Amino acid sequence: MATPSAVTRSADRPARPVPTRRTTELVLVLAAVLAAVFGYVEVGVNLDGRVPADAAQYGAALGVLALAAHAVVRWRARYADPLLLPIAVLLNGLGLVVIYRLDRATRGPGAASTQLLWSSLGVALFIAVVLLVRDHRRLQRYAYLGALVALVLLVLPIFFPPVYGSRIWIVIGPLSFQPGEFAKILLAVFFAAYLAVHRDALALTGRRVWRWQLPRGRVLGPVLLIWAAFVGVLVLETDLGTSLLFFGLFVVMLYVATARTGWIAIGLALAAVGAVAVGWLSPHVHSRVTDWLDPLGSITAGKGANQIAQSLFAFAWGGELGTGLGNGHSVLIGFAAKSDFILATIGEELGLTGLVAVFLLYAVLISRGFRTGIALRDPFGRLLAIGLAAIVGLQVFVVAGGVLALIPLTGMTMPFIAQGGSSVVTNWIIVALLVRMSDDARRPAPGVG
Amino acid sequence: MARIRPRGNGPQGLPGISVTGRRAATFCLLLVAALCAQATRVQVFEAQDLNRNSANQRLTVERYGQPRGDILVGADPVTGSQETGGRYAYKRTYTDGPLYAAVTGYASQAYGTTQLEGTEDELLTGTDGRLSGWALWDAITRRQNPGGDVYTTLDRAAQEAAMRGLGTQKGAVAAIEPATGRILALASTPSYDPGSFAGSSAADQTAWNRLQADADEPMLNRALRQTYPPGSTFKVVTAAAALANGVVTDPDAPTGAPFPYVMPGTTTPLVNDTAACDRPGLSLDAAMTASCNSVLGYLGVRTGLDRMVAMAEGFGFNDPKLDMPVRPVRSNFDTGMNQSQLALSSIGQFDTAATPLVMAMVAAGVANNGTVMRPQLVDRLTRSDGTTVELMRPQVYRKAMTPAVAGQVRKLMTDVVENGTGGNARIAGAVVGGKTGTAQHGVGNSGTPYAWFVSWAKPAGSDVVPPVAVAVVVADSDATDVTGGALAAPIARSVMRAVLGL
């Protein structure tokens, strides 16, 4: 007997044709491409006083990518959520514009064309995932293998030289990527698969300690072990952001699977201990915390503005409406302006208005992911969709909170916007999985309608 | 078991994923909401403070992001802008840096602005709201207007004459058009080139440090920012006060001043510099011509503290905000003194101290029939296309005395030039009135005296208000004959000649 619930489709109800919403998606995708081209033109007009000669080519390139992705969705996932792809296109397009804009203000080889190449690869992988993963439940089979691959990916950078204080890069010739980015998808798959199988055991068995029901070590053991391995490696690599992300993902998925609030309490306690330990032991992390507590402290100490202060200056200069693309001075931030601090340029040149618009785009993307998870029927799919949405949500918070001095800076990339090949590719895969699962969630059951 | 909700569809009646997923979603959306709140805090509420933070280069970047408006003398710009190719795109240049430094001041990327560059900074940088036709729209689009131009009241010939006259000596010149208060010349020596540190490079820093360390203080604006005891030039003020208040009615009649004049409450006589003064019964005219301390000291005390203060303040003494629009330091005439101090103050000693500008106002007030005009350095402000933003209008500062008294004081001053200590200021074809001053200073009067001269001039045979009044001070000269008449009067003469075209 179906419980009355917003998400459980009742078989008693008269069948209605479910709209595919593909035309909505097409219109929104085209609007997203137009918005990005408009931004590109604005940069040209503000910096050179004229429309860039290659604006049409840029628009065509982005348009071809977006339309290819749309065509594949229309062909193979026609019931998919119509907002996921347009938001990805808009954020990616905006990111390209801002990176191009920063290229114009900095010396050295431009990053925009490389980013466009990575974006193309991202869209290609999006298409591949939508085409090849016909049923997301098949991913369950590879959960343990995936976890192992993820761990290897994470360990590899230890054998490469550190870049800017963190050992999170694999550098082969001119190519470099962050395996931690790919690992987070594999980890979400593993968590989802494991928790889908063991959620009852985790929720119900074990000892009671005060008001909390704790699970048996036999059930919790493997997942805790894997999680500890991940976080341990990340701490070794001083990749604070990713370890925070993995940790948050773990707690969120455990709670969603088991509904045990005790998990949150234990998770937070562990996090607090870990944070204090890392903050104590690592000077790298310690300075980040100091900078967060008093972003302008280095100025009063006579050592000039640190990066957080420069980032805040950029946001403040933007005010409500921003200077317009190309008219800001976010290059003053210096190193990592195109990656970790790219949001500061958006805040400065598009203002609070543009920044909040970007946040809201993420909010819609996240809520669509959660909605997909809630609407699905299989526990693995539900947990995976929620996990992927949580990854985006947590990552946006950790990055944006860092550059806005809401939390200590940890150094991660803004999904889709920031410069970084591994990041943009990974996020396209996340969106592809959400598209695939949302198609499954919205598609009418066979035989009905 | 009380905590288990039987309606949940998760394990053993616990809430299912539909419920926990929603809660997790709410949590993630709350995180985004927190980001929006923090962004609002930084971009709206703390923005002002962050924008003005000393370590934030944006204000400087914007300020030097476009060519700065120009400062003009007559129709010719005396400033310019030059592309640097650096982060601060344009830096200030000066066509005749040292010549106009006392007027323009400097606009340096590293060291800020002073003088007109400072007071008119918003106009010159283009941020002045009056430059924009659509202020609100410009604020929204953040359009930066091109910098406006500042037309000064300076007379190039007078300024050059002043600088040439001062030469290598330390000193200052202020010249005013008495009828309007327009400042015709404002010079201070030794001068400096404000263009030498306009940028932000190491060379600019070296130039700045060298100027700062220079014992001769070339960056001190001696015409506005330094006061000197005015000495005998102050006797013009004392004479005006005595005449205006009926202490003296006929300048040519004996004043009743005794000789020797022992200052009230003391046993010290007020000594004179020349034997011509050392007799009783001198007239005011004779006392001024020979610059007799004893007579003018006596008359100052007779006039009384309040009336002396009132007359001094009519010329700009004791005014801390004599903005033109650059702000000079306050010239001092004490308002609480005993009679011996008043006697000394009446001959420009004790702690009476004046800027050259205020002493020029004294001469200008006398020249302009007793009406002291507010000194002004800016003729008009224009937009970059030449349209006027603001036009200077002459303003009355104070009516210090009646035209009749002013006429009597002018006669005293012309007698000084024609028959007395100010002979070096005589100009053929012009009527010149003046007063010399040689002010002692230092411990036991050990310092080289300050040589002063204040004067005005008009074409001979004309009834117009004299077109020029000037004050000159020469401090720490190397000359052997340090007197106002010998050192300062020739400089005043050449400035007046430049204005009169004689």
GROMACS .gro file of N, CA, C and O in nm, chain A residues 6-7 199-200 203-204 211 252 255-256 258-261 296 299 305 312-323 329-330 332 347-348 351-352 355 359 363 366 370 374 382 386 394 396-397 400-401 404-406, chain B residues 3-4 7 9-12 14-25 27-29 31-32 34-36 38-44 46-48 50-51 53-59 61-62 87 140-142:
model
  416
    6ALA      N    1   0.435   1.300  -0.145
    6ALA     CA    2   0.445   1.384  -0.264
    6ALA      C    3   0.521   1.314  -0.375
    6ALA      O    4   0.510   1.351  -0.490
    7VAL      N    5   0.600   1.219  -0.337
    7VAL     CA    6   0.691   1.166  -0.437
    7VAL      C    7   0.652   1.028  -0.487
    7VAL      O    8   0.692   0.987  -0.594
  199ARG      N    9   2.177   0.016   0.507
  199ARG     CA   10   2.117   0.123   0.588
  199ARG      C   11   2.033   0.069   0.704
  199ARG      O   12   2.033   0.126   0.813
  200ASP      N   13   1.962  -0.040   0.683
  200ASP     CA   14   1.881  -0.094   0.793
  200ASP      C   15   1.970  -0.136   0.909
  200ASP      O   16   1.943  -0.102   1.025
  203ALA      N   17   2.104   0.159   1.086
  203ALA     CA   18   2.006   0.238   1.160
  203ALA      C   19   1.958   0.168   1.285
  203ALA      O   20   1.927   0.232   1.384
  204LEU      N   21   1.951   0.036   1.281
  204LEU     CA   22   1.877  -0.032   1.385
  204LEU      C   23   1.961  -0.111   1.483
  204LEU      O   24   1.924  -0.123   1.599
  211ARG      N   25   2.128   0.873   2.440
  211ARG     CA   26   2.010   0.873   2.355
  211ARG      C   27   2.040   0.824   2.215
  211ARG      O   28   1.953   0.824   2.129
  252VAL      N   29   2.650   1.371   0.549
  252VAL     CA   30   2.518   1.396   0.489
  252VAL      C   31   2.458   1.265   0.440
  252VAL      O   32   2.340   1.235   0.468
  255TYR      N   33   2.347   1.038   0.722
  255TYR     CA   34   2.223   1.084   0.785
  255TYR      C   35   2.104   1.055   0.695
  255TYR      O   36   2.001   1.005   0.741
  256VAL      N   37   2.117   1.087   0.565
  256VAL     CA   38   2.004   1.068   0.474
  256VAL      C   39   1.966   0.920   0.470
  256VAL      O   40   1.848   0.885   0.468
  258THR      N   41   2.020   0.682   0.707
  258THR     CA   42   1.979   0.619   0.832
  258THR      C   43   1.884   0.701   0.916
  258THR      O   44   1.823   0.648   1.009
  259ALA      N   45   1.872   0.830   0.889
  259ALA     CA   46   1.788   0.921   0.967
  259ALA      C   47   1.833   0.930   1.112
  259ALA      O   48   1.758   0.972   1.198
  260ARG      N   49   1.956   0.889   1.138
  260ARG     CA   50   2.005   0.893   1.275
  260ARG      C   51   2.077   1.026   1.300
  260ARG      O   52   2.186   1.051   1.247
  261THR      N   53   2.017   1.110   1.381
  261THR     CA   54   2.081   1.239   1.409
  261THR      C   55   2.211   1.219   1.486
  261THR      O   56   2.299   1.303   1.483
  296LEU      N   57   4.206   4.146   0.775
  296LEU     CA   58   4.283   4.268   0.753
  296LEU      C   59   4.402   4.277   0.849
  296LEU      O   60   4.469   4.379   0.856
  299ILE      N   61   4.743   4.381   0.732
  299ILE     CA   62   4.757   4.523   0.696
  299ILE      C   63   4.796   4.603   0.820
  299ILE      O   64   4.889   4.684   0.817
  305ALA      N   65   4.829   4.376   0.226
  305ALA     CA   66   4.706   4.298   0.221
  305ALA      C   67   4.736   4.155   0.178
  305ALA      O   68   4.809   4.131   0.083
  312LEU      N   69   3.837   4.044  -0.042
  312LEU     CA   70   3.729   4.126   0.016
  312LEU      C   71   3.726   4.264  -0.049
  312LEU      O   72   3.619   4.318  -0.074
  313PHE      N   73   3.845   4.319  -0.077
  313PHE     CA   74   3.849   4.449  -0.146
  313PHE      C   75   3.776   4.440  -0.280
  313PHE      O   76   3.703   4.531  -0.318
  314ALA      N   77   3.800   4.329  -0.350
  314ALA     CA   78   3.738   4.312  -0.482
  314ALA      C   79   3.586   4.306  -0.467
  314ALA      O   80   3.513   4.377  -0.538
  315PHE      N   81   3.538   4.226  -0.373
  315PHE     CA   82   3.393   4.217  -0.353
  315PHE      C   83   3.335   4.353  -0.319
  315PHE      O   84   3.234   4.397  -0.374
  316ALA      N   85   3.402   4.423  -0.226
  316ALA     CA   86   3.350   4.551  -0.179
  316ALA      C   87   3.342   4.651  -0.293
  316ALA      O   88   3.245   4.726  -0.306
  317TRP      N   89   3.445   4.650  -0.378
  317TRP     CA   90   3.449   4.747  -0.489
  317TRP      C   91   3.331   4.725  -0.583
  317TRP      O   92   3.282   4.818  -0.647
  318GLY      N   93   3.286   4.599  -0.591
  318GLY     CA   94   3.173   4.569  -0.679
  318GLY      C   95   3.044   4.631  -0.632
  318GLY      O   96   2.961   4.672  -0.712
  319GLY      N   97   3.027   4.639  -0.499
  319GLY     CA   98   2.904   4.698  -0.446
  319GLY      C   99   2.781   4.624  -0.495
  319GLY      O  100   2.784   4.504  -0.519
  320GLU      N  101   2.672   4.696  -0.509
  320GLU     CA  102   2.545   4.633  -0.546
  320GLU      C  103   2.543   4.591  -0.693
  320GLU      O  104   2.490   4.488  -0.728
  321LEU      N  105   2.597   4.676  -0.780
  321LEU     CA  106   2.576   4.652  -0.923
  321LEU      C  107   2.703   4.615  -0.998
  321LEU      O  108   2.697   4.578  -1.114
  322GLY      N  109   2.818   4.627  -0.936
  322GLY     CA  110   2.941   4.587  -1.004
  322GLY      C  111   2.995   4.693  -1.098
  322GLY      O  112   2.926   4.789  -1.133
  323THR      N  113   3.118   4.674  -1.138
  323THR     CA  114   3.183   4.772  -1.226
  323THR      C  115   3.154   4.744  -1.372
  323THR      O  116   3.181   4.826  -1.457
  329HIS      N  117   3.931   4.548  -1.084
  329HIS     CA  118   4.076   4.537  -1.062
  329HIS      C  119   4.110   4.411  -0.984
  329HIS      O  120   4.198   4.412  -0.900
  330SER      N  121   4.038   4.303  -1.011
  330SER     CA  122   4.058   4.183  -0.929
  330SER      C  123   4.193   4.118  -0.955
  330SER      O  124   4.232   4.030  -0.881
  332LEU      N  125   4.450   4.238  -0.875
  332LEU     CA  126   4.528   4.271  -0.756
  332LEU      C  127   4.535   4.153  -0.660
  332LEU      O  128   4.624   4.146  -0.575
  347GLY      N  129   3.212   3.902  -0.820
  347GLY     CA  130   3.157   3.997  -0.723
  347GLY      C  131   3.193   4.139  -0.757
  347GLY      O  132   3.113   4.231  -0.740
  348GLU      N  133   3.316   4.161  -0.805
  348GLU     CA  134   3.360   4.297  -0.833
  348GLU      C  135   3.295   4.352  -0.960
  348GLU      O  136   3.253   4.467  -0.965
  351GLY      N  137   2.888   4.265  -0.939
  351GLY     CA  138   2.826   4.318  -0.819
  351GLY      C  139   2.755   4.213  -0.737
  351GLY      O  140   2.754   4.093  -0.771
  352LEU      N  141   2.692   4.259  -0.629
  352LEU     CA  142   2.614   4.168  -0.544
  352LEU      C  143   2.504   4.103  -0.627
  352LEU      O  144   2.474   3.985  -0.610
  355LEU      N  145   2.651   3.824  -0.829
  355LEU     CA  146   2.700   3.718  -0.741
  355LEU      C  147   2.585   3.636  -0.685
  355LEU      O  148   2.589   3.512  -0.685
  359PHE      N  149   2.486   3.245  -0.717
  359PHE     CA  150   2.452   3.158  -0.603
  359PHE      C  151   2.316   3.091  -0.625
  359PHE      O  152   2.297   2.974  -0.594
  363ALA      N  153   2.194   2.714  -0.633
  363ALA     CA  154   2.087   2.667  -0.545
  363ALA      C  155   1.985   2.587  -0.624
  363ALA      O  156   1.938   2.481  -0.580
  366ILE      N  157   2.140   2.253  -0.717
  366ILE     CA  158   2.145   2.165  -0.599
  366ILE      C  159   2.006   2.111  -0.568
  366ILE      O  160   1.986   1.990  -0.549
  370PHE      N  161   1.866   1.722  -0.547
  370PHE     CA  162   1.796   1.661  -0.433
  370PHE      C  163   1.658   1.611  -0.475
  370PHE      O  164   1.615   1.502  -0.436
  374ILE      N  165   1.496   1.245  -0.434
  374ILE     CA  166   1.374   1.215  -0.360
  374ILE      C  167   1.271   1.146  -0.451
  374ILE      O  168   1.195   1.061  -0.407
  382ARG      N  169   1.861   0.708  -0.517
  382ARG     CA  170   1.823   0.820  -0.431
  382ARG      C  171   1.945   0.874  -0.358
  382ARG      O  172   1.969   0.995  -0.357
  386ILE      N  173   2.134   1.240  -0.424
  386ILE     CA  174   2.147   1.333  -0.311
  386ILE      C  175   2.294   1.360  -0.281
  386ILE      O  176   2.334   1.473  -0.254
  394LEU      N  177   2.812   2.153  -0.101
  394LEU     CA  178   2.921   2.171  -0.005
  394LEU      C  179   3.039   2.242  -0.070
  394LEU      O  180   3.103   2.329  -0.010
  396VAL      N  181   3.038   2.452  -0.326
  396VAL     CA  182   3.007   2.594  -0.343
  396VAL      C  183   3.025   2.667  -0.210
  396VAL      O  184   3.084   2.774  -0.204
  397PHE      N  185   2.977   2.605  -0.104
  397PHE     CA  186   2.987   2.672   0.026
  397PHE      C  187   3.132   2.686   0.071
  397PHE      O  188   3.174   2.793   0.117
  400ALA      N  189   3.310   2.947  -0.186
  400ALA     CA  190   3.259   3.084  -0.176
  400ALA      C  191   3.274   3.136  -0.034
  400ALA      O  192   3.309   3.252  -0.012
  401GLY      N  193   3.247   3.047   0.065
  401GLY     CA  194   3.265   3.089   0.204
  401GLY      C  195   3.409   3.126   0.232
  401GLY      O  196   3.438   3.219   0.305
  404LEU      N  197   3.490   3.467   0.068
  404LEU     CA  198   3.414   3.575   0.132
  404LEU      C  199   3.448   3.586   0.281
  404LEU      O  200   3.385   3.663   0.353
  405ALA      N  201   3.545   3.508   0.327
  405ALA     CA  202   3.590   3.509   0.466
  405ALA      C  203   3.480   3.469   0.564
  405ALA      O  204   3.477   3.512   0.678
  406LEU      N  205   3.388   3.386   0.517
  406LEU     CA  206   3.287   3.332   0.607
  406LEU      C  207   3.344   3.213   0.683
  406LEU      O  208   3.310   3.189   0.799
  452ARG      N  209   1.112   0.772   2.046
  452ARG     CA  210   1.163   0.860   1.942
  452ARG      C  211   1.130   0.809   1.802
  452ARG      O  212   1.151   0.877   1.704
  453ILE      N  213   1.082   0.688   1.793
  453ILE     CA  214   1.056   0.632   1.660
  453ILE      C  215   0.920   0.680   1.611
  453ILE      O  216   0.820   0.669   1.682
  456ARG      N  217   0.505   0.681   1.146
  456ARG     CA  218   0.460   0.713   1.011
  456ARG      C  219   0.574   0.716   0.911
  456ARG      O  220   0.551   0.723   0.792
  458ASN      N  221   0.864   0.601   0.662
  458ASN     CA  222   0.871   0.482   0.579
  458ASN      C  223   1.014   0.433   0.564
  458ASN      O  224   1.048   0.360   0.473
  459GLY      N  225   1.100   0.475   0.655
  459GLY     CA  226   1.237   0.425   0.655
  459GLY      C  227   1.244   0.303   0.742
  459GLY      O  228   1.140   0.248   0.783
  460PRO      N  229   1.365   0.258   0.774
  460PRO     CA  230   1.381   0.139   0.856
  460PRO      C  231   1.311   0.157   0.992
  460PRO      O  232   1.326   0.261   1.055
  461GLN      N  233   1.235   0.059   1.027
  461GLN     CA  234   1.166   0.053   1.156
  461GLN      C  235   1.092   0.181   1.188
  461GLN      O  236   1.098   0.233   1.299
  463LEU      N  237   1.151   0.479   1.103
  463LEU     CA  238   1.227   0.605   1.102
  463LEU      C  239   1.191   0.682   0.975
  463LEU      O  240   1.143   0.624   0.879
  464PRO      N  241   1.217   0.810   0.975
  464PRO     CA  242   1.187   0.887   0.853
  464PRO      C  243   1.263   0.830   0.735
  464PRO      O  244   1.378   0.790   0.747
  465GLY      N  245   1.198   0.825   0.619
  465GLY     CA  246   1.260   0.771   0.500
  465GLY      C  247   1.347   0.873   0.430
  465GLY      O  248   1.361   0.988   0.476
  466ILE      N  249   1.402   0.833   0.316
  466ILE     CA  250   1.493   0.921   0.242
  466ILE      C  251   1.419   1.044   0.190
  466ILE      O  252   1.477   1.151   0.178
  467SER      N  253   1.288   1.029   0.163
  467SER     CA  254   1.213   1.146   0.119
  467SER      C  255   1.223   1.257   0.222
  467SER      O  256   1.235   1.375   0.187
  468VAL      N  257   1.217   1.218   0.348
  468VAL     CA  258   1.220   1.318   0.455
  468VAL      C  259   1.363   1.365   0.483
  468VAL      O  260   1.393   1.485   0.483
  469THR      N  261   1.455   1.269   0.501
  469THR     CA  262   1.592   1.308   0.533
  469THR      C  263   1.655   1.381   0.415
  469THR      O  264   1.734   1.475   0.434
  470GLY      N  265   1.621   1.341   0.293
  470GLY     CA  266   1.674   1.408   0.175
  470GLY      C  267   1.629   1.553   0.171
  470GLY      O  268   1.707   1.643   0.141
  471ARG      N  269   1.503   1.576   0.206
  471ARG     CA  270   1.454   1.714   0.210
  471ARG      C  271   1.529   1.796   0.315
  471ARG      O  272   1.562   1.912   0.293
  472ARG      N  273   1.551   1.729   0.430
  472ARG     CA  274   1.624   1.801   0.535
  472ARG      C  275   1.766   1.835   0.489
  472ARG      O  276   1.815   1.946   0.511
  473ALA      N  277   1.830   1.738   0.422
  473ALA     CA  278   1.965   1.764   0.373
  473ALA      C  279   1.963   1.876   0.269
  473ALA      O  280   2.052   1.962   0.265
  474ALA      N  281   1.859   1.875   0.184
  474ALA     CA  282   1.847   1.979   0.082
  474ALA      C  283   1.832   2.115   0.149
  474ALA      O  284   1.897   2.214   0.111
  476PHE      N  285   1.937   2.197   0.435
  476PHE     CA  286   2.067   2.233   0.491
  476PHE      C  287   2.157   2.296   0.383
  476PHE      O  288   2.215   2.403   0.403
  477CYS      N  289   2.165   2.232   0.268
  477CYS     CA  290   2.250   2.285   0.161
  477CYS      C  291   2.201   2.422   0.115
  477CYS      O  292   2.282   2.512   0.086
  478LEU      N  293   2.072   2.440   0.107
  478LEU     CA  294   2.019   2.569   0.063
  478LEU      C  295   2.043   2.676   0.170
  478LEU      O  296   2.065   2.794   0.137
  480LEU      N  297   2.307   2.682   0.348
  480LEU     CA  298   2.447   2.720   0.326
  480LEU      C  299   2.455   2.827   0.218
  480LEU      O  300   2.527   2.927   0.232
  481VAL      N  301   2.379   2.810   0.110
  481VAL     CA  302   2.381   2.910   0.002
  481VAL      C  303   2.324   3.044   0.054
  481VAL      O  304   2.375   3.150   0.021
  483ALA      N  305   2.346   3.149   0.354
  483ALA     CA  306   2.452   3.210   0.436
  483ALA      C  307   2.552   3.282   0.346
  483ALA      O  308   2.602   3.391   0.380
  484LEU      N  309   2.582   3.223   0.230
  484LEU     CA  310   2.673   3.288   0.136
  484LEU      C  311   2.616   3.422   0.088
  484LEU      O  312   2.687   3.522   0.080
  485CYS      N  313   2.486   3.421   0.056
  485CYS     CA  314   2.423   3.545   0.010
  485CYS      C  315   2.429   3.651   0.120
  485CYS      O  316   2.455   3.770   0.092
  487GLN      N  317   2.650   3.675   0.365
  487GLN     CA  318   2.788   3.722   0.380
  487GLN      C  319   2.826   3.814   0.265
  487GLN      O  320   2.893   3.916   0.285
  488ALA      N  321   2.782   3.780   0.143
  488ALA     CA  322   2.813   3.865   0.028
  488ALA      C  323   2.752   4.003   0.048
  488ALA      O  324   2.814   4.106   0.019
  489THR      N  325   2.630   4.007   0.099
  489THR     CA  326   2.564   4.136   0.124
  489THR      C  327   2.641   4.216   0.228
  489THR      O  328   2.662   4.337   0.214
  490ARG      N  329   2.686   4.145   0.331
  490ARG     CA  330   2.763   4.212   0.435
  490ARG      C  331   2.889   4.277   0.377
  490ARG      O  332   2.916   4.395   0.398
  491VAL      N  333   2.962   4.198   0.298
  491VAL     CA  334   3.090   4.249   0.243
  491VAL      C  335   3.065   4.356   0.138
  491VAL      O  336   3.130   4.461   0.138
  492GLN      N  337   2.968   4.333   0.050
  492GLN     CA  338   2.954   4.420  -0.067
  492GLN      C  339   2.869   4.544  -0.040
  492GLN      O  340   2.875   4.639  -0.118
  493VAL      N  341   2.789   4.538   0.065
  493VAL     CA  342   2.705   4.655   0.093
  493VAL      C  343   2.746   4.722   0.224
  493VAL      O  344   2.784   4.839   0.224
  495GLU      N  345   2.999   4.661   0.453
  495GLU     CA  346   3.138   4.689   0.485
  495GLU      C  347   3.214   4.749   0.367
  495GLU      O  348   3.333   4.775   0.376
  496ALA      N  349   3.142   4.771   0.258
  496ALA     CA  350   3.209   4.810   0.134
  496ALA      C  351   3.285   4.943   0.150
  496ALA      O  352   3.399   4.955   0.107
  497GLN      N  353   3.220   5.040   0.214
  497GLN     CA  354   3.284   5.172   0.228
  497GLN      C  355   3.419   5.161   0.297
  497GLN      O  356   3.519   5.215   0.250
  499LEU      N  357   3.608   4.897   0.338
  499LEU     CA  358   3.705   4.819   0.262
  499LEU      C  359   3.760   4.901   0.145
  499LEU      O  360   3.878   4.896   0.114
  500ASN      N  361   3.672   4.978   0.081
  500ASN     CA  362   3.719   5.060  -0.033
  500ASN      C  363   3.822   5.162   0.012
  500ASN      O  364   3.912   5.198  -0.063
  502ASN      N  365   4.024   5.131   0.268
  502ASN     CA  366   4.138   5.074   0.340
  502ASN      C  367   4.270   5.116   0.275
  502ASN      O  368   4.281   5.120   0.153
  503SER      N  369   4.366   5.147   0.359
  503SER     CA  370   4.493   5.200   0.307
  503SER      C  371   4.563   5.102   0.215
  503SER      O  372   4.638   5.141   0.126
  504ALA      N  373   4.539   4.972   0.235
  504ALA     CA  374   4.608   4.873   0.153
  504ALA      C  375   4.533   4.844   0.023
  504ALA      O  376   4.582   4.769  -0.060
  505ASN      N  377   4.417   4.903   0.007
  505ASN     CA  378   4.338   4.880  -0.114
  505ASN      C  379   4.381   4.978  -0.221
  505ASN      O  380   4.364   5.098  -0.207
  506GLN      N  381   4.437   4.926  -0.330
  506GLN     CA  382   4.494   5.014  -0.432
  506GLN      C  383   4.390   5.067  -0.530
  506GLN      O  384   4.421   5.146  -0.616
  507ARG      N  385   4.265   5.022  -0.516
  507ARG     CA  386   4.167   5.054  -0.620
  507ARG      C  387   4.142   5.204  -0.637
  507ARG      O  388   4.133   5.252  -0.749
  508LEU      N  389   4.131   5.276  -0.525
  508LEU     CA  390   4.106   5.420  -0.538
  508LEU      C  391   4.218   5.485  -0.617
  508LEU      O  392   4.194   5.570  -0.703
  510VAL      N  393   4.424   5.334  -0.829
  510VAL     CA  394   4.420   5.284  -0.967
  510VAL      C  395   4.318   5.362  -1.049
  510VAL      O  396   4.345   5.407  -1.160
  511GLU      N  397   4.199   5.381  -0.990
  511GLU     CA  398   4.094   5.454  -1.062
  511GLU      C  399   4.135   5.600  -1.083
  511GLU      O  400   4.117   5.657  -1.189
  536ARG      N  401   5.064   4.994  -1.353
  536ARG     CA  402   4.931   4.972  -1.299
  536ARG      C  403   4.855   5.104  -1.285
  536ARG      O  404   4.736   5.112  -1.311
  589ILE      N  405   2.523   5.468  -1.152
  589ILE     CA  406   2.483   5.329  -1.176
  589ILE      C  407   2.579   5.262  -1.273
  589ILE      O  408   2.626   5.150  -1.250
  590THR      N  409   2.611   5.331  -1.381
  590THR     CA  410   2.698   5.270  -1.481
  590THR      C  411   2.845   5.287  -1.444
  590THR      O  412   2.931   5.233  -1.512
  591ARG      N  413   2.873   5.361  -1.339
  591ARG     CA  414   3.009   5.389  -1.293
  591ARG      C  415   3.091   5.453  -1.404
  591ARG      O  416   3.208   5.423  -1.422
   0.00000   0.00000   0.00000
